[in-house]
Amino acid sequence: MNKRILIALTSHDDLGGVERTGYYVPEAAHPWEIFRKAGYEVDVASVRGGQPPQDGFDAADQTQVAFLAAIGERGTDRLADVDASRYDAVLYAGGHGTMWDFPDDPDVIRVGREVYERGGVVAAVCHGPSALVNLTLSDGSYLVAGKRVAAFTNEEERLRGVADVVPFLLADKLVERGAEHEPGADWQAQVVVDGRLATGQNPASAAPLAERVLDVLAERRD
């Protein structure tokens, strides 16, 4: 195994004309730190590459500051240029922007499929599971079909005030694809692991999800 993990980010910056959005910085930064402390090389890519649009940045959080500094040195790779065979796992970070560009992006789908079919871990948090909506395996089946998942809930979307703005309700769409959605309490950490698929519900779930990804990778190494 490569001891290398990819974090994938959205490049979409418009929340349905209501406000600016992007990827939710702590959902990438905290897993990035956890993975690196565990000895993994971590690469960051986005749909269009370069400097992806941000949401939710907290300048008082030194982990977020360090993550953005690392990104700022060279920007992100384009997912289209990513060699998925290099990675033990891919984590799709959230942020509302993902709801627009993750579901139908061919390289979002390709990277997840290739990592999973090589025996790696596919993880996603908050709105990051939008990457799983159209992620099919080589046999044409949906990766999430028959699997337990967590994702941003319909109620959290309503509480956020944009349930009528997003292009679809994520939890409902995953259920349409055959997944069993397991919601937790609003805004509280909820992580679900089903084999080599690991998902988290909301920002509070990002760090616990990263820890569970490490657990699954460790089990594979044993």
mmCIF file of C-alpha atoms in Angstrom:
data_model
loop_
_atom_site.group_PDB
_atom_site.id
_atom_site.type_symbol
_atom_site.label_atom_id
_atom_site.label_comp_id
_atom_site.label_asym_id
_atom_site.label_seq_id
_atom_site.Cartn_x
_atom_site.Cartn_y
_atom_site.Cartn_z
ATOM 1 C CA MET A 1 0.000 0.000 0.000
ATOM 2 C CA ASN A 2 1.109 3.529 -0.716
ATOM 3 C CA LYS A 3 0.496 5.310 2.603
ATOM 4 C CA ARG A 4 -1.079 8.101 0.579
ATOM 5 C CA ILE A 5 -4.559 9.633 0.820
ATOM 6 C CA LEU A 6 -6.323 12.032 -1.531
ATOM 7 C CA ILE A 7 -8.694 14.774 -0.365
ATOM 8 C CA ALA A 8 -11.067 15.904 -3.122
ATOM 9 C CA LEU A 9 -12.670 19.360 -3.159
ATOM 10 C CA THR A 10 -15.366 21.171 -5.096
ATOM 11 C CA SER A 11 -14.598 24.019 -7.481
ATOM 12 C CA HIS A 12 -18.146 25.437 -7.467
ATOM 13 C CA ASP A 13 -18.627 28.765 -5.682
ATOM 14 C CA ASP A 14 -22.316 29.681 -6.097
ATOM 15 C CA LEU A 15 -25.035 28.415 -3.731
ATOM 16 C CA GLY A 16 -27.929 28.685 -6.155
ATOM 17 C CA GLY A 17 -27.575 32.457 -6.491
ATOM 18 C CA VAL A 18 -28.202 32.947 -2.755
ATOM 19 C CA GLU A 19 -24.636 33.278 -1.512
ATOM 20 C CA ARG A 20 -21.060 32.321 -2.221
ATOM 21 C CA THR A 21 -19.953 28.846 -1.267
ATOM 22 C CA GLY A 22 -17.219 26.318 -1.973
ATOM 23 C CA TYR A 23 -15.633 23.562 0.044
ATOM 24 C CA TYR A 24 -16.019 23.704 3.832
ATOM 25 C CA VAL A 25 -12.467 24.304 4.983
ATOM 26 C CA PRO A 26 -12.527 22.457 8.351
ATOM 27 C CA GLU A 27 -13.921 19.324 6.681
ATOM 28 C CA ALA A 28 -10.722 19.124 4.641
ATOM 29 C CA ALA A 29 -8.254 20.618 7.118
ATOM 30 C CA HIS A 30 -8.972 18.437 10.131
ATOM 31 C CA PRO A 31 -8.784 15.124 8.237
ATOM 32 C CA TRP A 32 -5.636 16.418 6.489
ATOM 33 C CA GLU A 33 -3.951 16.940 9.847
ATOM 34 C CA ILE A 34 -5.145 13.595 11.237
ATOM 35 C CA PHE A 35 -3.941 11.677 8.180
ATOM 36 C CA ARG A 36 -0.547 13.399 8.179
ATOM 37 C CA LYS A 37 0.004 12.764 11.884
ATOM 38 C CA ALA A 38 -0.696 9.088 11.196
ATOM 39 C CA GLY A 39 2.164 9.009 8.703
ATOM 40 C CA TYR A 40 0.259 9.356 5.439
ATOM 41 C CA GLU A 41 1.209 11.567 2.552
ATOM 42 C CA VAL A 42 -1.869 13.666 1.727
ATOM 43 C CA ASP A 43 -2.583 15.216 -1.659
ATOM 44 C CA VAL A 44 -5.393 17.661 -2.353
ATOM 45 C CA ALA A 45 -7.202 17.913 -5.673
ATOM 46 C CA SER A 46 -10.263 19.790 -6.877
ATOM 47 C CA VAL A 47 -12.560 19.536 -9.861
ATOM 48 C CA ARG A 48 -10.871 22.368 -11.757
ATOM 49 C CA GLY A 49 -7.557 22.533 -9.904
ATOM 50 C CA GLY A 50 -5.843 25.670 -8.657
ATOM 51 C CA GLN A 51 -7.242 27.561 -5.686
ATOM 52 C CA PRO A 52 -10.720 26.196 -4.911
ATOM 53 C CA PRO A 53 -13.431 28.435 -3.416
ATOM 54 C CA GLN A 54 -13.708 28.324 0.375
ATOM 55 C CA ASP A 55 -16.548 28.354 2.869
ATOM 56 C CA GLY A 56 -16.588 28.110 6.645
ATOM 57 C CA PHE A 57 -12.996 29.238 7.252
ATOM 58 C CA ASP A 58 -12.132 30.034 10.890
ATOM 59 C CA ALA A 59 -8.913 32.033 11.174
ATOM 60 C CA ALA A 60 -8.682 31.137 14.876
ATOM 61 C CA ASP A 61 -8.237 27.462 13.985
ATOM 62 C CA GLN A 62 -4.534 26.921 13.378
ATOM 63 C CA THR A 63 -5.196 23.624 11.598
ATOM 64 C CA GLN A 64 -7.285 25.433 9.000
ATOM 65 C CA VAL A 65 -4.646 28.148 8.682
ATOM 66 C CA ALA A 66 -1.927 25.533 8.136
ATOM 67 C CA PHE A 67 -4.020 23.672 5.585
ATOM 68 C CA LEU A 68 -4.680 26.805 3.539
ATOM 69 C CA ALA A 69 -1.008 27.716 3.720
ATOM 70 C CA ALA A 70 -0.130 24.294 2.330
ATOM 71 C CA ILE A 71 -2.673 24.702 -0.481
ATOM 72 C CA GLY A 72 -1.511 28.220 -1.171
ATOM 73 C CA GLU A 73 2.011 27.150 -1.959
ATOM 74 C CA ARG A 74 1.006 25.326 -5.141
ATOM 75 C CA GLY A 75 -2.775 25.132 -5.359
ATOM 76 C CA THR A 76 -4.648 21.894 -5.913
ATOM 77 C CA ASP A 77 -4.239 19.354 -8.681
ATOM 78 C CA ARG A 78 -7.070 18.817 -11.136
ATOM 79 C CA LEU A 79 -8.956 15.616 -10.454
ATOM 80 C CA ALA A 80 -8.653 14.872 -14.174
ATOM 81 C CA ASP A 81 -4.876 14.643 -13.693
ATOM 82 C CA VAL A 82 -5.008 12.378 -10.626
ATOM 83 C CA ASP A 83 -3.638 8.848 -10.847
ATOM 84 C CA ALA A 84 -6.013 7.028 -8.515
ATOM 85 C CA SER A 85 -3.704 4.005 -8.277
ATOM 86 C CA ARG A 86 -1.431 6.009 -5.976
ATOM 87 C CA TYR A 87 -3.980 6.231 -3.157
ATOM 88 C CA ASP A 88 -5.080 3.994 -0.321
ATOM 89 C CA ALA A 89 -8.136 6.201 0.262
ATOM 90 C CA VAL A 90 -10.008 9.182 -1.091
ATOM 91 C CA LEU A 91 -11.970 11.586 1.088
ATOM 92 C CA TYR A 92 -14.579 13.801 -0.550
ATOM 93 C CA ALA A 93 -14.808 16.882 1.656
ATOM 94 C CA GLY A 94 -18.093 18.740 1.903
ATOM 95 C CA GLY A 95 -19.328 22.258 1.376
ATOM 96 C CA HIS A 96 -22.439 23.185 -0.553
ATOM 97 C CA GLY A 97 -20.478 23.655 -3.768
ATOM 98 C CA THR A 98 -20.148 19.885 -4.066
ATOM 99 C CA MET A 99 -23.873 19.573 -4.722
ATOM 100 C CA TRP A 100 -23.383 21.197 -8.114
ATOM 101 C CA ASP A 101 -20.150 19.776 -9.483
ATOM 102 C CA PHE A 102 -19.497 16.469 -7.690
ATOM 103 C CA PRO A 103 -22.437 14.319 -8.852
ATOM 104 C CA ASP A 104 -21.761 14.418 -12.584
ATOM 105 C CA ASP A 105 -18.037 15.089 -12.774
ATOM 106 C CA PRO A 106 -16.437 12.136 -14.569
ATOM 107 C CA ASP A 107 -13.213 12.342 -12.591
ATOM 108 C CA VAL A 108 -14.959 12.537 -9.222
ATOM 109 C CA ILE A 109 -16.597 9.276 -10.245
ATOM 110 C CA ARG A 110 -13.473 7.743 -11.813
ATOM 111 C CA VAL A 111 -11.213 8.342 -8.827
ATOM 112 C CA GLY A 112 -13.711 6.905 -6.358
ATOM 113 C CA ARG A 113 -14.379 3.861 -8.526
ATOM 114 C CA GLU A 114 -10.682 3.135 -9.083
ATOM 115 C CA VAL A 115 -9.708 3.558 -5.424
ATOM 116 C CA TYR A 116 -12.567 1.321 -4.306
ATOM 117 C CA GLU A 117 -12.029 -1.383 -6.905
ATOM 118 C CA ARG A 118 -8.334 -1.570 -6.046
ATOM 119 C CA GLY A 119 -9.319 -2.358 -2.450
ATOM 120 C CA GLY A 120 -9.032 1.160 -1.069
ATOM 121 C CA VAL A 121 -11.321 3.212 1.137
ATOM 122 C CA VAL A 122 -13.846 5.736 -0.167
ATOM 123 C CA ALA A 123 -14.895 8.340 2.401
ATOM 124 C CA ALA A 124 -17.116 11.411 2.249
ATOM 125 C CA VAL A 125 -18.397 13.935 4.775
ATOM 126 C CA CYS A 126 -21.365 16.319 5.021
ATOM 127 C CA HIS A 127 -22.206 17.254 1.394
ATOM 128 C CA GLY A 128 -19.198 15.287 0.157
ATOM 129 C CA PRO A 129 -21.392 12.195 -0.295
ATOM 130 C CA SER A 130 -22.819 14.009 -3.326
ATOM 131 C CA ALA A 131 -19.804 12.403 -4.993
ATOM 132 C CA LEU A 132 -21.467 9.040 -4.375
ATOM 133 C CA VAL A 133 -24.790 9.896 -6.014
ATOM 134 C CA ASN A 134 -23.691 8.765 -9.475
ATOM 135 C CA LEU A 135 -20.600 6.765 -8.541
ATOM 136 C CA THR A 136 -21.001 3.425 -10.257
ATOM 137 C CA LEU A 137 -18.663 0.455 -10.212
ATOM 138 C CA SER A 138 -17.396 -1.334 -13.309
ATOM 139 C CA ASP A 139 -20.437 -3.613 -13.293
ATOM 140 C CA GLY A 140 -22.743 -0.580 -13.482
ATOM 141 C CA SER A 141 -24.043 -0.848 -9.906
ATOM 142 C CA TYR A 142 -24.055 2.133 -7.575
ATOM 143 C CA LEU A 143 -21.312 1.985 -4.953
ATOM 144 C CA VAL A 144 -23.816 2.951 -2.242
ATOM 145 C CA ALA A 145 -26.431 0.360 -3.209
ATOM 146 C CA GLY A 146 -27.168 -1.843 -0.212
ATOM 147 C CA LYS A 147 -24.757 0.086 2.005
ATOM 148 C CA ARG A 148 -25.308 2.113 5.173
ATOM 149 C CA VAL A 149 -24.362 5.768 4.862
ATOM 150 C CA ALA A 150 -24.359 9.071 6.697
ATOM 151 C CA ALA A 151 -24.767 12.423 4.941
ATOM 152 C CA PHE A 152 -26.113 15.928 5.534
ATOM 153 C CA THR A 153 -29.728 15.381 6.496
ATOM 154 C CA ASN A 154 -32.902 16.899 5.103
ATOM 155 C CA GLU A 155 -33.537 18.529 8.474
ATOM 156 C CA GLU A 156 -30.065 20.067 8.599
ATOM 157 C CA GLU A 157 -30.632 21.407 5.086
ATOM 158 C CA ARG A 158 -33.890 22.992 6.263
ATOM 159 C CA LEU A 159 -32.230 24.411 9.356
ATOM 160 C CA ARG A 160 -29.521 25.864 7.142
ATOM 161 C CA GLY A 161 -32.296 27.563 5.160
ATOM 162 C CA VAL A 162 -31.413 26.244 1.721
ATOM 163 C CA ALA A 163 -33.514 23.106 1.343
ATOM 164 C CA ASP A 164 -35.312 24.795 -1.551
ATOM 165 C CA VAL A 165 -32.079 26.099 -3.077
ATOM 166 C CA VAL A 166 -29.913 23.008 -3.422
ATOM 167 C CA PRO A 167 -30.443 20.987 -6.617
ATOM 168 C CA PHE A 168 -31.569 17.937 -4.610
ATOM 169 C CA LEU A 169 -31.774 16.697 -1.037
ATOM 170 C CA LEU A 170 -28.658 14.598 -0.537
ATOM 171 C CA ALA A 171 -30.047 12.042 1.893
ATOM 172 C CA ASP A 172 -33.038 11.379 -0.340
ATOM 173 C CA LYS A 173 -30.881 10.987 -3.438
ATOM 174 C CA LEU A 174 -28.615 8.460 -1.735
ATOM 175 C CA VAL A 175 -31.662 6.447 -0.695
ATOM 176 C CA GLU A 176 -32.856 6.548 -4.317
ATOM 177 C CA ARG A 177 -29.527 4.942 -5.256
ATOM 178 C CA GLY A 178 -30.178 2.074 -2.869
ATOM 179 C CA ALA A 179 -28.344 3.299 0.230
ATOM 180 C CA GLU A 180 -29.647 3.021 3.790
ATOM 181 C CA HIS A 181 -29.298 6.509 5.259
ATOM 182 C CA GLU A 182 -28.641 6.572 9.014
ATOM 183 C CA PRO A 183 -29.226 10.096 10.352
ATOM 184 C CA GLY A 184 -27.857 11.259 13.674
ATOM 185 C CA ALA A 185 -28.824 14.264 15.784
ATOM 186 C CA ASP A 186 -28.679 17.658 14.058
ATOM 187 C CA TRP A 187 -25.131 19.078 13.938
ATOM 188 C CA GLN A 188 -23.741 16.235 16.074
ATOM 189 C CA ALA A 189 -21.050 13.827 14.899
ATOM 190 C CA GLN A 190 -22.424 10.808 13.053
ATOM 191 C CA VAL A 191 -20.071 8.441 11.232
ATOM 192 C CA VAL A 192 -21.129 5.258 9.452
ATOM 193 C CA VAL A 193 -18.666 2.664 8.173
ATOM 194 C CA ASP A 194 -19.837 -0.124 5.887
ATOM 195 C CA GLY A 195 -16.888 -2.164 4.696
ATOM 196 C CA ARG A 196 -14.572 0.182 2.784
ATOM 197 C CA LEU A 197 -17.159 2.969 2.528
ATOM 198 C CA ALA A 198 -16.973 5.532 5.342
ATOM 199 C CA THR A 199 -19.298 8.525 5.547
ATOM 200 C CA GLY A 200 -19.997 11.371 7.957
ATOM 201 C CA GLN A 201 -23.057 13.559 8.393
ATOM 202 C CA ASN A 202 -21.850 17.109 8.979
ATOM 203 C CA PRO A 203 -18.852 19.277 9.921
ATOM 204 C CA ALA A 204 -18.696 17.767 13.409
ATOM 205 C CA SER A 205 -18.210 14.380 11.759
ATOM 206 C CA ALA A 206 -15.070 15.263 9.770
ATOM 207 C CA ALA A 207 -12.410 14.469 12.376
ATOM 208 C CA PRO A 208 -14.135 11.318 13.697
ATOM 209 C CA LEU A 209 -14.567 10.149 10.108
ATOM 210 C CA ALA A 210 -10.863 10.591 9.426
ATOM 211 C CA GLU A 211 -10.036 8.493 12.494
ATOM 212 C CA ARG A 212 -12.358 5.740 11.282
ATOM 213 C CA VAL A 213 -10.744 5.809 7.843
ATOM 214 C CA LEU A 214 -7.405 5.188 9.543
ATOM 215 C CA ASP A 215 -8.960 2.292 11.455
ATOM 216 C CA VAL A 216 -10.182 0.667 8.242
ATOM 217 C CA LEU A 217 -6.797 1.151 6.578
ATOM 218 C CA ALA A 218 -5.055 -0.355 9.594
ATOM 219 C CA GLU A 219 -7.349 -3.396 9.438
ATOM 220 C CA ARG A 220 -6.419 -3.867 5.788
ATOM 221 C CA ARG A 221 -2.712 -3.784 6.660
ATOM 222 C CA ASP A 222 -3.036 -6.426 9.394
#
